[in-house]
């Protein structure tokens, strides 16, 4: 129901209530008027009868009173009239004409109480009022009643009862009420027309404002308010339309400008720019906080941990891996994984990285042959971080529905990867620079700078945990001859061969170091003297088997090794390195191509040689 209809209905209800109240009041007033008129007529008739009877008594013609009574009874609207004598008068004068005694209980009550009583009788066609009035004895007044009656002052001598027809009053009241009702109805109808005409423009602008605001609430700010013909409503409509036009323009501009900061192309666009702006600002806020956090992280692993935190807690992804792909070497490295990487990356192949496109198992089964969990779904998304580095986000799900959900998050994932890209590149560059500063470029081994840091950090921990290290000092025999005979390029090749032989002979927990020139140090983690001897001999014998090419010529070389046990020989790593060097010197002096383990007696020999 419209407001206009409601207003009309309320006014109609009020008018109907007013109409009914007026009719009731007028009807009651007319009825009261008729009753009072009948009462006055009855009282007047009673006085006439009383005076007439008194005159008849005074003149001694009481026997002729019936004529007088009949004439009174014939008065218009008097349907009946009779007199009732009191017991005192009956005792003194008898019952009189027509048995002038009490006819009913009303007469008796009035004769007894001396109070007027009246009774209304209503039928469908007629209205009458019966009124019984007492006559009381009094010695005062126009006539002295006590002079003729054996009665006391104030005693009831009789009553006069009459029935008066007031149907004419009721009829006239009905006519008057009818005319009044018609007049009121006409006035009400006129008022409704005037009110409706007056309210219509205001109701129309109200509905127009409601419709426009409802459209704006749903995101459509193109609606405009119809001001109608009234100057006031036109002014209101003009102000609202101007405001809506500004809002529409501002929201559209904000939505366009803010949305370019995010990459989420998969999101469901709302028709309401306010919703879009709010969603975009929320996203930008989260991404900005993420960016601020990773900018202060110390290393690349922390950034990957932050990304993983977002995937787990924000995107609710339960099983995924973050994989680094070196674009030059093709080497793939899992840098973060929740339940372990489900891909076979041994040979370095990755379909998503190779085709630089999303690999989705929901599109085609067994799309990637490297995925080794056929009962699960997977979604691998490649991201180019730099010319040297790609990231692959490999998400594993239990069913296709979850894969579809994750696919809808690709845009959000891209937002976070894009935000992290500068930090990843920076940390990756720092990682490369740190590695370059600590790794020998010719051999790929650690250099002396790394040895300094290792001695400062790892060795004290080894002392606390009582972890032994074997220290090997290795040197190529007659290396200068290679440079002098074949040139430095061949010398560098010989050094590379030595480094390869050393790496093949040691474990991943061992530390190979190019100490300088053709000298190498190897720190063998958590080993005993027998293991030191075995590794040293393995390095020596394997290198002796290596054939070194120098153009059309080939040759072989040998190397010497000095071995020391840390901390058995010394709790100072630098002293152990010095002892390894003394052992190496001892091997050189005693024929080369051999492994010599340190003995404290060598210190005395070293002292002799120094003098």
mmCIF file of N, CA and C in Angstrom, residues 7 41 59 167 216 240 319 395 398 410 459 536 545:
data_model
loop_
_atom_site.group_PDB
_atom_site.id
_atom_site.type_symbol
_atom_site.label_atom_id
_atom_site.label_comp_id
_atom_site.label_asym_id
_atom_site.label_seq_id
_atom_site.Cartn_x
_atom_site.Cartn_y
_atom_site.Cartn_z
ATOM 1 N N UNK A 7 -2.431 7.603 3.661
ATOM 2 C CA UNK A 7 -2.926 8.894 4.154
ATOM 3 C C UNK A 7 -4.424 9.015 3.894
ATOM 4 N N UNK A 41 -44.403 19.819 28.199
ATOM 5 C CA UNK A 41 -45.816 19.769 27.829
ATOM 6 C C UNK A 41 -46.637 19.045 28.908
ATOM 7 N N UNK A 59 -65.883 26.225 42.632
ATOM 8 C CA UNK A 59 -67.165 26.641 42.076
ATOM 9 C C UNK A 59 -68.258 25.604 42.318
ATOM 10 N N UNK A 167 -43.562 10.932 18.439
ATOM 11 C CA UNK A 167 -43.092 10.363 17.172
ATOM 12 C C UNK A 167 -42.732 11.450 16.177
ATOM 13 N N UNK A 216 20.267 3.888 -5.708
ATOM 14 C CA UNK A 216 21.607 4.242 -5.236
ATOM 15 C C UNK A 216 22.098 3.240 -4.203
ATOM 16 N N UNK A 240 19.149 17.329 -4.681
ATOM 17 C CA UNK A 240 19.428 15.888 -4.621
ATOM 18 C C UNK A 240 20.053 15.389 -5.917
ATOM 19 N N UNK A 319 47.564 -27.202 1.074
ATOM 20 C CA UNK A 319 48.696 -27.984 0.553
ATOM 21 C C UNK A 319 49.265 -27.261 -0.671
ATOM 22 N N UNK A 395 49.754 -25.725 -6.158
ATOM 23 C CA UNK A 395 48.696 -25.947 -5.165
ATOM 24 C C UNK A 395 48.071 -27.317 -5.416
ATOM 25 N N UNK A 398 42.147 -31.632 -2.795
ATOM 26 C CA UNK A 398 41.545 -32.949 -2.679
ATOM 27 C C UNK A 398 40.520 -33.225 -3.778
ATOM 28 N N UNK A 410 43.487 -16.764 -8.067
ATOM 29 C CA UNK A 410 44.748 -16.534 -8.796
ATOM 30 C C UNK A 410 45.076 -15.044 -8.859
ATOM 31 N N UNK A 459 82.619 -22.763 14.487
ATOM 32 C CA UNK A 459 83.632 -23.441 15.308
ATOM 33 C C UNK A 459 83.329 -23.340 16.798
ATOM 34 N N UNK A 536 91.228 -38.169 2.479
ATOM 35 C CA UNK A 536 92.445 -37.573 1.907
ATOM 36 C C UNK A 536 93.047 -38.488 0.843
ATOM 37 N N UNK A 545 94.509 -39.759 -11.218
ATOM 38 C CA UNK A 545 93.972 -40.446 -12.389
ATOM 39 C C UNK A 545 93.440 -39.484 -13.444
#
